mmCIF file of C-alpha atoms in Angstrom:
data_model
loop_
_atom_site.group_PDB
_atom_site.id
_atom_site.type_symbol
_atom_site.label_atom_id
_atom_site.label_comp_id
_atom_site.label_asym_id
_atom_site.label_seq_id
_atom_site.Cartn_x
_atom_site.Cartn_y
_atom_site.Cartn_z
ATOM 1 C CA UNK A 5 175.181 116.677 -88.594
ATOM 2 C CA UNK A 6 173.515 115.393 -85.527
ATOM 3 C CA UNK A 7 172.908 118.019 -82.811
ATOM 4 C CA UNK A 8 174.569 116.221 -79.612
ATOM 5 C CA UNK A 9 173.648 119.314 -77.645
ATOM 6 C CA UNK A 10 169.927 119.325 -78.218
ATOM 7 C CA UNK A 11 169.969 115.516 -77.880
ATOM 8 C CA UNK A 12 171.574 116.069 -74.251
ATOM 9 C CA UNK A 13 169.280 118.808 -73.231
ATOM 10 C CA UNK A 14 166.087 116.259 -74.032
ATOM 11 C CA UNK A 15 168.124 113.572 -72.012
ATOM 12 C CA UNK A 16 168.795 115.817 -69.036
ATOM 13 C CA UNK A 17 165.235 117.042 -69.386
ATOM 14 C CA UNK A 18 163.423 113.807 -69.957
ATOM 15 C CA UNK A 19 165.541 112.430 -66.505
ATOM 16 C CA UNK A 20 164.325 115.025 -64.576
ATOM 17 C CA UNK A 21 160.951 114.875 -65.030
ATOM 18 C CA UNK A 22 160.919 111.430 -64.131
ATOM 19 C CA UNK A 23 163.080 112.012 -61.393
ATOM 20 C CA UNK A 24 160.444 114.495 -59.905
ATOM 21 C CA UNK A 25 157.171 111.946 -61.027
ATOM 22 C CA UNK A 26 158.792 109.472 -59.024
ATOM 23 C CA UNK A 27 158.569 111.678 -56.021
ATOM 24 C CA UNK A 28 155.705 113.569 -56.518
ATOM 25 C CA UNK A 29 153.551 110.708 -57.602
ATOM 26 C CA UNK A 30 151.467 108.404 -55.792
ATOM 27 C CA UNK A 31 149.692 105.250 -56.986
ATOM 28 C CA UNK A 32 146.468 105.617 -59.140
ATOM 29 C CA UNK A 33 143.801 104.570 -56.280
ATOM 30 C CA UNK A 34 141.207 101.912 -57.529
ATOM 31 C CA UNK A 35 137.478 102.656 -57.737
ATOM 32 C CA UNK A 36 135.688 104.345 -54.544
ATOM 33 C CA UNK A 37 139.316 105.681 -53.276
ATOM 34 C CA UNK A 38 139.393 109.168 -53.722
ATOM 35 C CA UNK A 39 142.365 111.158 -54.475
ATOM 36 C CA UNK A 40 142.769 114.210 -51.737
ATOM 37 C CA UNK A 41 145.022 117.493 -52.159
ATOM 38 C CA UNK A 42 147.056 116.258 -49.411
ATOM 39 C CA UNK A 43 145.930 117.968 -45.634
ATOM 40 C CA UNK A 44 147.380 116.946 -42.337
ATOM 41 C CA UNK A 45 145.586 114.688 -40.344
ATOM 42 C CA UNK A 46 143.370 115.960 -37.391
ATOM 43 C CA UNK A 47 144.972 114.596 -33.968
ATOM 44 C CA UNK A 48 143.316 111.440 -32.713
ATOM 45 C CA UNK A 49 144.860 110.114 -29.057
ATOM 46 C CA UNK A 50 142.512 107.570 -27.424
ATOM 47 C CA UNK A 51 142.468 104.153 -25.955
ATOM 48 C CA UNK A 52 141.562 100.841 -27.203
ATOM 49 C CA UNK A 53 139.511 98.306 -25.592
ATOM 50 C CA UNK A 54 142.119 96.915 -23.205
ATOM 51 C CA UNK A 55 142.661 100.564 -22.014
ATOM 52 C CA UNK A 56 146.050 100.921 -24.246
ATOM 53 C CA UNK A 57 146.579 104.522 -25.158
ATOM 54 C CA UNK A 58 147.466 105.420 -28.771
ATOM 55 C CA UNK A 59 148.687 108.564 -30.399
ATOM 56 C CA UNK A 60 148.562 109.604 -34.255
ATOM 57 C CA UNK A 61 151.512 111.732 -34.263
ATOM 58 C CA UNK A 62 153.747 108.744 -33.072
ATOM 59 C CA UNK A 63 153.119 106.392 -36.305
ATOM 60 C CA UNK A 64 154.898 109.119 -38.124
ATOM 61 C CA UNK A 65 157.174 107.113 -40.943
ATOM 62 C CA UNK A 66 154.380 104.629 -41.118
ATOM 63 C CA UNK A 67 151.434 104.599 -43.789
ATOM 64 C CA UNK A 68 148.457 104.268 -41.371
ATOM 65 C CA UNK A 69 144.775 102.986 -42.164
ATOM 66 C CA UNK A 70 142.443 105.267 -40.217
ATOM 67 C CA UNK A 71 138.941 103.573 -40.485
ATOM 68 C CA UNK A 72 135.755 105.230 -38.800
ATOM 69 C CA UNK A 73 132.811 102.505 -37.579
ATOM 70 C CA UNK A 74 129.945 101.600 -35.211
ATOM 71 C CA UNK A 75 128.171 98.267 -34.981
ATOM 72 C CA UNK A 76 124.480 99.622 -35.618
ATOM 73 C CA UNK A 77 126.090 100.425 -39.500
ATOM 74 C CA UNK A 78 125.558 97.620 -42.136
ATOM 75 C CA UNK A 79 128.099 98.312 -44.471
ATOM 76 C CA UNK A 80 130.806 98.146 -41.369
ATOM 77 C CA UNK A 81 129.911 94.592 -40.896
ATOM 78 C CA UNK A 82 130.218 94.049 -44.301
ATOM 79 C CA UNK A 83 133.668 95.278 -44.497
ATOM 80 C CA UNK A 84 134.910 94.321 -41.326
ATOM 81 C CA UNK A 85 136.345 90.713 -42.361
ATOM 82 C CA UNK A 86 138.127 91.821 -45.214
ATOM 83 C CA UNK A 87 139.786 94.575 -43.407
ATOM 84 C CA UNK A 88 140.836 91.633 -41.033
ATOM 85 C CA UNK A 89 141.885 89.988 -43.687
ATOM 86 C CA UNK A 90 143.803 92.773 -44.899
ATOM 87 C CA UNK A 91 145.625 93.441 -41.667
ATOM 88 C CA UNK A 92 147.046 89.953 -41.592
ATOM 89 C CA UNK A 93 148.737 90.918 -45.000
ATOM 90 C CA UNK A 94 149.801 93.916 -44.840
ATOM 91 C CA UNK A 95 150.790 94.563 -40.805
ATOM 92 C CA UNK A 96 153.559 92.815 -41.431
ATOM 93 C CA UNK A 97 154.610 94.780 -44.392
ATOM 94 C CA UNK A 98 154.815 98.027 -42.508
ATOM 95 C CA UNK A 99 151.458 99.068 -42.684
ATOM 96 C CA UNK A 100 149.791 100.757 -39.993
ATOM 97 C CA UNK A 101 145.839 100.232 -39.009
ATOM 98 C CA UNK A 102 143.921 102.368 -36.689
ATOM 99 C CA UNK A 103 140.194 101.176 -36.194
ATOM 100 C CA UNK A 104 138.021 103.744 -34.297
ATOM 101 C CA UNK A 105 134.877 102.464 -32.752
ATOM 102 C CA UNK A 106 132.254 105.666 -33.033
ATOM 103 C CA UNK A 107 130.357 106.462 -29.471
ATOM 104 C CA UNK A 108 129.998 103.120 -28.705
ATOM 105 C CA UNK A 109 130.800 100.769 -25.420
ATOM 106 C CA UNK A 110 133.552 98.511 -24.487
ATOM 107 C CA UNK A 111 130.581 95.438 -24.508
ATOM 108 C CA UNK A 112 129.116 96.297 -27.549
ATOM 109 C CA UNK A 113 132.366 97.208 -29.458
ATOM 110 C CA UNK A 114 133.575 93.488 -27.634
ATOM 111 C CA UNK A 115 130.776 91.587 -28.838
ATOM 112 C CA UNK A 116 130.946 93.211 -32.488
ATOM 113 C CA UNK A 117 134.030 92.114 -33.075
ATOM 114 C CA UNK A 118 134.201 88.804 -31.725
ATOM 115 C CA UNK A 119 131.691 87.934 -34.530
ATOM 116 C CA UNK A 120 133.175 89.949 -37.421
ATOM 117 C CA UNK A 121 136.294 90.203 -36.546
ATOM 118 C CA UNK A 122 137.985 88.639 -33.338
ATOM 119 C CA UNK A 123 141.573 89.065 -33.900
ATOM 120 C CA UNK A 124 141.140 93.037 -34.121
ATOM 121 C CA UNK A 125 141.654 95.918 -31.248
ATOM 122 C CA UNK A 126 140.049 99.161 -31.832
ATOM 123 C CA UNK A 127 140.118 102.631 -30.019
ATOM 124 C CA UNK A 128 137.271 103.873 -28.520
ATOM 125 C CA UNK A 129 136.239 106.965 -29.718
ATOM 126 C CA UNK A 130 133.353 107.376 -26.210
ATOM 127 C CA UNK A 131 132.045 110.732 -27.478
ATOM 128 C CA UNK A 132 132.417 110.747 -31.522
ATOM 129 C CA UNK A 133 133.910 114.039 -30.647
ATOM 130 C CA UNK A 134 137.572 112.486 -32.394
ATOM 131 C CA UNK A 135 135.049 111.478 -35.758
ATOM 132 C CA UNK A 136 133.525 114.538 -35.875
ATOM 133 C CA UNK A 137 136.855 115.956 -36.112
ATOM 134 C CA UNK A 138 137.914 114.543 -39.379
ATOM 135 C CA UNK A 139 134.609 115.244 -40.995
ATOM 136 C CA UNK A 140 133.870 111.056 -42.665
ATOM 137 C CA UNK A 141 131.294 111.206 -45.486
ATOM 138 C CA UNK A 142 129.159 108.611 -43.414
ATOM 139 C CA UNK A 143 130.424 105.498 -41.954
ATOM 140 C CA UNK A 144 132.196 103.513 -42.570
ATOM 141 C CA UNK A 145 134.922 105.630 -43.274
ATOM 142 C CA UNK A 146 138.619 105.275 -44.416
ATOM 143 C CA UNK A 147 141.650 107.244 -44.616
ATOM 144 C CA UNK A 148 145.123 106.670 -46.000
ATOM 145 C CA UNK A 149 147.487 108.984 -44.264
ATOM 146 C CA UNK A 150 151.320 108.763 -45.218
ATOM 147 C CA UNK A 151 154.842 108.715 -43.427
ATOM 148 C CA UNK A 152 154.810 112.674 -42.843
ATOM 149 C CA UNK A 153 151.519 112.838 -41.755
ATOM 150 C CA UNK A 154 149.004 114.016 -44.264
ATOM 151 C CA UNK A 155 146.335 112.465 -45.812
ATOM 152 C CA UNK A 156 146.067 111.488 -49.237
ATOM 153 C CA UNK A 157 142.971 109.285 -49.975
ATOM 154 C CA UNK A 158 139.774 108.952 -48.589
ATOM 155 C CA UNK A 159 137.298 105.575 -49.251
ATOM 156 C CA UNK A 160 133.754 105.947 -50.091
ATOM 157 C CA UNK A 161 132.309 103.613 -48.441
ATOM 158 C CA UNK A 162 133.044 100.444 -47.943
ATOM 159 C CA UNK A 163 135.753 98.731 -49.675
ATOM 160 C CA UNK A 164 136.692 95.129 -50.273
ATOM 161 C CA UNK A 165 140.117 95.705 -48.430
ATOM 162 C CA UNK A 166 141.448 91.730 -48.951
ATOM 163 C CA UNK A 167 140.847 92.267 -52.916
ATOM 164 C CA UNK A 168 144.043 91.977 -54.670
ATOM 165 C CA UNK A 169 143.293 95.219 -56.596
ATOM 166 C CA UNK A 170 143.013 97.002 -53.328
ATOM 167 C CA UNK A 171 145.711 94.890 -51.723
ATOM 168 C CA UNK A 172 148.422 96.008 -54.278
ATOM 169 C CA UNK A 173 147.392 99.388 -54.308
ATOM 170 C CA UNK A 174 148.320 99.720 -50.766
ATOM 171 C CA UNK A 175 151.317 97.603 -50.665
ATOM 172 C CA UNK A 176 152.307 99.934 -53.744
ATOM 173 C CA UNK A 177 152.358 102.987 -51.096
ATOM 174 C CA UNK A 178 154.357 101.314 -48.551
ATOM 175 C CA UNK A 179 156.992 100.946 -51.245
ATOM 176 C CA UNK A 180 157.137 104.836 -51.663
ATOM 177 C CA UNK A 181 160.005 106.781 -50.254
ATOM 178 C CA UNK B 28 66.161 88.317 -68.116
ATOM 179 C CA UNK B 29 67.640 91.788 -70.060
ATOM 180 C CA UNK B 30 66.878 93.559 -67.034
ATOM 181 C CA UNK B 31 68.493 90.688 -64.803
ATOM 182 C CA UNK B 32 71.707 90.691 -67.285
ATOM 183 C CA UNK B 33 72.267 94.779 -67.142
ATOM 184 C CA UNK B 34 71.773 94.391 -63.158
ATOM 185 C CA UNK B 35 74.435 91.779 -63.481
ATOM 186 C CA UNK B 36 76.610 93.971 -65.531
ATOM 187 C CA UNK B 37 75.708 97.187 -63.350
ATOM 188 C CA UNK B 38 76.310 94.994 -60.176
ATOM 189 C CA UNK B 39 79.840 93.465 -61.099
ATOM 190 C CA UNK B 40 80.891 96.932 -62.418
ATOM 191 C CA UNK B 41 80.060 98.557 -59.077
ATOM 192 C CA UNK B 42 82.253 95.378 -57.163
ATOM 193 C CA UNK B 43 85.305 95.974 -59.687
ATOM 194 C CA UNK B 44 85.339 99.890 -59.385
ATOM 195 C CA UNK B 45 84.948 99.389 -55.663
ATOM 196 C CA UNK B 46 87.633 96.986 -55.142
ATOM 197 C CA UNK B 47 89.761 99.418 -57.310
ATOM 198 C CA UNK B 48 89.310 101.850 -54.740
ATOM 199 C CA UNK B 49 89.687 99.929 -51.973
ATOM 200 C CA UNK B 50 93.104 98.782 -53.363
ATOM 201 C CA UNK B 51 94.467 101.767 -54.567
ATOM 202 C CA UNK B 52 93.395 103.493 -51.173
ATOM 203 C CA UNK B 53 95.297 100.271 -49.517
ATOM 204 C CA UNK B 54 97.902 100.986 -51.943
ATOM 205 C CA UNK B 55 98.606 104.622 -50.904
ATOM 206 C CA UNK B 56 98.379 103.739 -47.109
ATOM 207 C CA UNK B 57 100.633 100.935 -46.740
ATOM 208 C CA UNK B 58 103.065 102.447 -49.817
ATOM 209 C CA UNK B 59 106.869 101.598 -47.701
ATOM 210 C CA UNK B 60 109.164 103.291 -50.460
ATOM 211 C CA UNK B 61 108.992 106.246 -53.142
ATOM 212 C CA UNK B 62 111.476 106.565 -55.376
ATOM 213 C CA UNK B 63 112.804 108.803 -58.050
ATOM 214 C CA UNK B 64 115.018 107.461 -60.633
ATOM 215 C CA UNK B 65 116.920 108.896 -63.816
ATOM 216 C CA UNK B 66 119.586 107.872 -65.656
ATOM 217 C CA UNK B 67 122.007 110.065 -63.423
ATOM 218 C CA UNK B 68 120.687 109.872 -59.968
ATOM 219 C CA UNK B 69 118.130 107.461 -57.996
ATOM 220 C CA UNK B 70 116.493 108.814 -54.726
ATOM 221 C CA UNK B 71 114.546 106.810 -52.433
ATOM 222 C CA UNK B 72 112.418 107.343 -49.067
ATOM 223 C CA UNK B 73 111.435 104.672 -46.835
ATOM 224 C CA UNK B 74 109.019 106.175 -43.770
ATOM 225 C CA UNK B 75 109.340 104.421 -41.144
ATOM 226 C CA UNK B 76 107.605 103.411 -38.314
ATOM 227 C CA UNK B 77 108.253 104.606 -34.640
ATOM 228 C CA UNK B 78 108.493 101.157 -33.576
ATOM 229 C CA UNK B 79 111.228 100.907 -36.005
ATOM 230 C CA UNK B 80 112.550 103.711 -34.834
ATOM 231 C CA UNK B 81 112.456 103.062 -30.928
ATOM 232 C CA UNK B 82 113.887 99.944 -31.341
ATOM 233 C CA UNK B 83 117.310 100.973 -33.124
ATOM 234 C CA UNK B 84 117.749 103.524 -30.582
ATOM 235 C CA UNK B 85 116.857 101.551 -27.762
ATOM 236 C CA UNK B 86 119.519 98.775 -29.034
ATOM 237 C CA UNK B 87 122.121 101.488 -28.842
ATOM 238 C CA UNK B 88 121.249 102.293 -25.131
ATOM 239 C CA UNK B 89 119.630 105.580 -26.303
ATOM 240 C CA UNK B 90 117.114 107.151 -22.898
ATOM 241 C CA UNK B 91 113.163 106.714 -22.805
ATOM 242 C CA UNK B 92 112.703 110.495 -23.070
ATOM 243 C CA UNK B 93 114.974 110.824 -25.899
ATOM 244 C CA UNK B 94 113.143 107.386 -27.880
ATOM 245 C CA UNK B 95 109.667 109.223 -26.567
ATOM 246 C CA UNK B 96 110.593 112.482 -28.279
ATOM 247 C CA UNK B 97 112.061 110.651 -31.616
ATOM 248 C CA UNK B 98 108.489 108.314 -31.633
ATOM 249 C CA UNK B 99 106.846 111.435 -31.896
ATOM 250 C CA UNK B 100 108.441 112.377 -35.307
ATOM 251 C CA UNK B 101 107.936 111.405 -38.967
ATOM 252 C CA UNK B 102 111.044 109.366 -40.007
ATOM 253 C CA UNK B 103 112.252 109.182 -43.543
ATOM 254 C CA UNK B 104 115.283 106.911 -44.465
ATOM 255 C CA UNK B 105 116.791 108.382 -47.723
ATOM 256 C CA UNK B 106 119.137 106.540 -50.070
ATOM 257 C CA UNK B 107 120.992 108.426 -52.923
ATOM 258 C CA UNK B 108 122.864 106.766 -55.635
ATOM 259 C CA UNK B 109 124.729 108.991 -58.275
ATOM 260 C CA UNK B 110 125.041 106.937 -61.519
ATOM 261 C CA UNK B 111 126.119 109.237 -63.611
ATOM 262 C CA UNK B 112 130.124 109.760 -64.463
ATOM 263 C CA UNK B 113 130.050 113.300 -62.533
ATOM 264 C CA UNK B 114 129.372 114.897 -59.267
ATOM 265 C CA UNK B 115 126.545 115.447 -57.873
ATOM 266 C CA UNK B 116 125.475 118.198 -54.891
ATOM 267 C CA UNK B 117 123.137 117.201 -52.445
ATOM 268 C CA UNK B 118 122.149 120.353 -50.191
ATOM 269 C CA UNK B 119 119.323 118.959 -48.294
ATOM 270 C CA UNK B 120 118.470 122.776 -47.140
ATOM 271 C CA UNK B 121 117.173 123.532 -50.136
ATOM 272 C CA UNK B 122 114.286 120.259 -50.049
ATOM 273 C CA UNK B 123 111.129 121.201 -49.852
ATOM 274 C CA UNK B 124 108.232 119.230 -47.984
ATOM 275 C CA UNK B 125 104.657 120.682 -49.071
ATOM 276 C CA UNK B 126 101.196 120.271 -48.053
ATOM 277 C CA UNK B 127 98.577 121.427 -49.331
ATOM 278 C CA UNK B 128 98.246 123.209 -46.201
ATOM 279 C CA UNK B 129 101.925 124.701 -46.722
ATOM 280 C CA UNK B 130 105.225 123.620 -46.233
ATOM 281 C CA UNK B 131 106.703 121.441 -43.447
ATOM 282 C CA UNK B 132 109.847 122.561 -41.555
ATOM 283 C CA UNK B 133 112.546 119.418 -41.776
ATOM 284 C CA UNK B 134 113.785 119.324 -38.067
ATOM 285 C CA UNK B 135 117.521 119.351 -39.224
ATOM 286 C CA UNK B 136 120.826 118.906 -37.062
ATOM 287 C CA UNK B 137 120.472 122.353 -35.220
ATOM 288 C CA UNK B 138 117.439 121.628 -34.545
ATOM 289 C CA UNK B 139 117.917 118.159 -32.518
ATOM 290 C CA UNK B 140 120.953 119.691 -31.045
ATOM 291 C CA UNK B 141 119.262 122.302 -29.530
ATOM 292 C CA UNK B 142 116.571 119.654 -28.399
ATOM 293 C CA UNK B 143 119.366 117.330 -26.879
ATOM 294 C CA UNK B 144 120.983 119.908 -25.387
ATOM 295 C CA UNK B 145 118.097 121.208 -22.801
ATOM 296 C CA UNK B 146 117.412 117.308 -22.354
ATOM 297 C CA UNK B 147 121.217 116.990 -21.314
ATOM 298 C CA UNK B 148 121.609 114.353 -23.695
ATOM 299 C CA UNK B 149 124.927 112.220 -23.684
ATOM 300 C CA UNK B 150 127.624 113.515 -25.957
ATOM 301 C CA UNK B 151 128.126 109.972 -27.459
ATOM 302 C CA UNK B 152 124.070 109.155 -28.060
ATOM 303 C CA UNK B 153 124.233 112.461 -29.775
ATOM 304 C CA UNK B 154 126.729 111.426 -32.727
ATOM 305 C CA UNK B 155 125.544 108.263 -33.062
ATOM 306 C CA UNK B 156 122.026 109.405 -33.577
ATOM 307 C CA UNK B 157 123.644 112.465 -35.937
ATOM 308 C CA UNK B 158 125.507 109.707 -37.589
ATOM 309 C CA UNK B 159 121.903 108.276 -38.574
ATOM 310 C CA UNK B 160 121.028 111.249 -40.059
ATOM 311 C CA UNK B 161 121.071 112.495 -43.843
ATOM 312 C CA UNK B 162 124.522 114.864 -44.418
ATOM 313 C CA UNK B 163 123.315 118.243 -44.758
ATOM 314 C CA UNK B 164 125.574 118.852 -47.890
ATOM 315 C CA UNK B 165 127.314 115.998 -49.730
ATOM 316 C CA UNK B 166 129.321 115.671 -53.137
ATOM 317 C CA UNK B 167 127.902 112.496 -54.186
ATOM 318 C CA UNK B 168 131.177 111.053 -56.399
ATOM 319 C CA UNK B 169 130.287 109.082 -59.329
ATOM 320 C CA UNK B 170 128.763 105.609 -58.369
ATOM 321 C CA UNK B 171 128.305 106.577 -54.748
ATOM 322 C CA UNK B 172 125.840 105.685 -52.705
ATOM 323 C CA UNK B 173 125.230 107.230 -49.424
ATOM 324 C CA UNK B 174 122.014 107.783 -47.260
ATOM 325 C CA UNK B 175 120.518 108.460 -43.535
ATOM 326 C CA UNK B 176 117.325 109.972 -42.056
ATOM 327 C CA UNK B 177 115.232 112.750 -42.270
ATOM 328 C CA UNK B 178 112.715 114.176 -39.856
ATOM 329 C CA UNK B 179 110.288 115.827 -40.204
ATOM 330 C CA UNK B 180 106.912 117.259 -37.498
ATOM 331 C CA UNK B 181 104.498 114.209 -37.786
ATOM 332 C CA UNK B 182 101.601 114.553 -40.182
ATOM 333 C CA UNK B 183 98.755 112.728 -41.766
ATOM 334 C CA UNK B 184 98.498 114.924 -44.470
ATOM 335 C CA UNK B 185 100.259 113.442 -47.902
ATOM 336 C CA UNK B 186 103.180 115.478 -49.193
ATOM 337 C CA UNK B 187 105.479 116.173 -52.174
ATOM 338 C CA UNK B 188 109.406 116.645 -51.529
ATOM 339 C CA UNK B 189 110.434 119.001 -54.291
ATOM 340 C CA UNK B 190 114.845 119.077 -54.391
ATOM 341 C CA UNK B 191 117.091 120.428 -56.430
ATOM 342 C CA UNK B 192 120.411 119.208 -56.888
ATOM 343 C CA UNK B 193 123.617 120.732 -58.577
ATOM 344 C CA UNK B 194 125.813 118.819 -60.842
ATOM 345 C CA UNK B 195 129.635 119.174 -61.941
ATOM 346 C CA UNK B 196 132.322 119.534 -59.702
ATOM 347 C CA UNK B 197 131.846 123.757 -59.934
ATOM 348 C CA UNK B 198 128.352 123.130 -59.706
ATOM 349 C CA UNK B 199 127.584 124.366 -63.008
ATOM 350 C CA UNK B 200 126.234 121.454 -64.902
ATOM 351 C CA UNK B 201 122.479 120.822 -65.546
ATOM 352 C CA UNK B 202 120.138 120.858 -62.503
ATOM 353 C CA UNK B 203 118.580 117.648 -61.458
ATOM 354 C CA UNK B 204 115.181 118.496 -60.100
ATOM 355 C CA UNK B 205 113.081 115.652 -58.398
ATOM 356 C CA UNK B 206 109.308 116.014 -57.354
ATOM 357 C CA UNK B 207 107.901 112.896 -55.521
ATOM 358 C CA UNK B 208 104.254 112.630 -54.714
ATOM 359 C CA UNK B 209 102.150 111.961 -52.370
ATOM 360 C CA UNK B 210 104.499 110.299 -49.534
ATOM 361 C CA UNK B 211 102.973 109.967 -46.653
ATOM 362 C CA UNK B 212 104.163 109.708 -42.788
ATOM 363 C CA UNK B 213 104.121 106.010 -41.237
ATOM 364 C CA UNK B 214 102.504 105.109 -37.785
#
């Protein structure tokens, strides 16, 4: 009486689909993240304050937090402790953050972020010419770029990075293949 | 005494109406903010003055002649705020400034570069003063808020920003229009 083979097919077809979800799908992002059609990152090689040179294309594997900012913008200073915050969290679970200073100087960049935040480096975009290149909203800005190289979700604004909401959302893309 | 009570009368009415006057003409002068708000979308201007002005870019190292030549102009900080649950388009090409005299050219980003350009302006004081700036087209996400400046020629005449904005991510959703009055350049 009871159809094994259709009961199979819906098995094999049910598995599938949720074999492919699991790959193809990401996280739900938490309000003022938005979801992107994935694009590949524009190149961004610079320096950081202590004149160490970093390249995008060699945190490949990595999730990395790209993050746009200048001192003279209030919402930056706003956000700027929690995303220190943040980066003692989840640096150590794989995650990878990239703060770009917009056309600013090494003393001004300096004395920023000994107030806001003292225990972070960032790279010194002299020109803007590397911001202009990936196009922010306004600043601050933040990207989410995964292990291949493309990124996914952009932040409007600022964000309240050390909220758990936030927190687990990330952590919750570090656990993806 | 009837005579003394209607001069009385006549005299106080003349003091209130005139005080009126003086306040409302106070009002208009000193106004700091104009603001349009609906249920959807809130926009705000704030003139401001060149003091203002010279001493932001002054704090980020920006040169005399450049602070001169920004003094010189009629500064408008804009906030936007989309409340509603959809997108809205901001295309700030298609804002109009009017006198009564006629419209007033907004001195957009081709404009300044152009301007910075023959004054061999500094690649880096160039973004962060474009970074100060309103976008020139922006999908305002639900709940976002973004702003910046516009500029505009200095005038004393008052004016009326007229701007259309689209809504729905295709754009084909009702069209917000906002008219604000009588806002007026700050010195």
């Amino acid at each position: 009486m009871f159809n094994y083979k259709k009961l199979l097919l819906i098995t094999i077809f049910s598995c599938v689909s949720l074999m492919v979800m699991a790959q193809d799908s990401l996280p739900v992002a938490p309000y003022g993240i938005l979801k992107l059609t994935p694009y590949p990152a524009p190149k961004i090689q610079l320096h950081d304050i202590d004149g160490k040179a970093f390249n995008l294309d060699e945190t490949k594997g990595q999730w990395v937090f790209v993050h746009f900012w200048a001192s003279w913008c209030g919402p930056c200073r706003k956000e700027m402790p929690a995303i220190q915050k943040m980066w003692g969290e989840l640096e150590p679970l794989g995650l990878k953050i990239v703060l770009i200073n917009t056309a600013e100087d090494e003393d001004t960049i300096f004395n920023f972020l000994g107030i806001y935040a003292p225990d972070i480096r960032a790279l010194m975009d002299r020109n803007g010419q590397i911001t202009e290149q990936w196009k922010p909203r306004g600043l601050p800005a933040t990207y989410l770029v995964d292990k291949e190289g493309l990124v996914h979700y952009q932040a409007l604004g600022g964000r309240p990075w050390n909220n758990e909401i936030y927190l687990n959302f990330i952590k919750s893309l570090l656990h993806k293949k | 005494m009837s005579l003394s009570f209607i001069n009385i009368r006549l005299l106080t009415s003349i003091v209130c109406i005139s005080m009126l006057i003086v306040s409302n003409s106070i009002q208009a002068k000193t106004k700091d903010k104009y603001e349009y708000s609906s249920n959807s979308l809130r926009v705000r201007l704030s003139p401001k003055v060149p003091q203002n002005i010279a001493a932001f870019y002054e704090g980020r190292g920006f040169s005399k002649p450049m602070i001169d030549t920004l003094k010189q102009q009629c500064f408008i900080t804009i906030g936007i705020h989309n409340k509603s649950n959809d997108i809205i388009w901001l295309k700030a090409s298609n804002w109009v400034f009017s006198t009564k005299a006629g419209n007033i050219k907004r001195r957009d980003r081709a404009y300044w570069k152009s301007v910075w350009k023959k004054m061999s302006i500094p690649l880096a004081h160039q973004s962060t003063f474009r970074w100060t700036l309103l976008p020139e087209e922006l999908d305002f996400r639900s709940g976002e808020h973004e702003g910046g400046n516009i500029i505009l020629p200095y005038t004393e005449q008052p004016f009326t920003l007229t701007a259309e904005f689209k809504t729905k991510a295709d754009k084909s959703g009702e069209l917000i229009k906002v008219i604000i009055n009588d806002i007026r350049c700050v010195r």
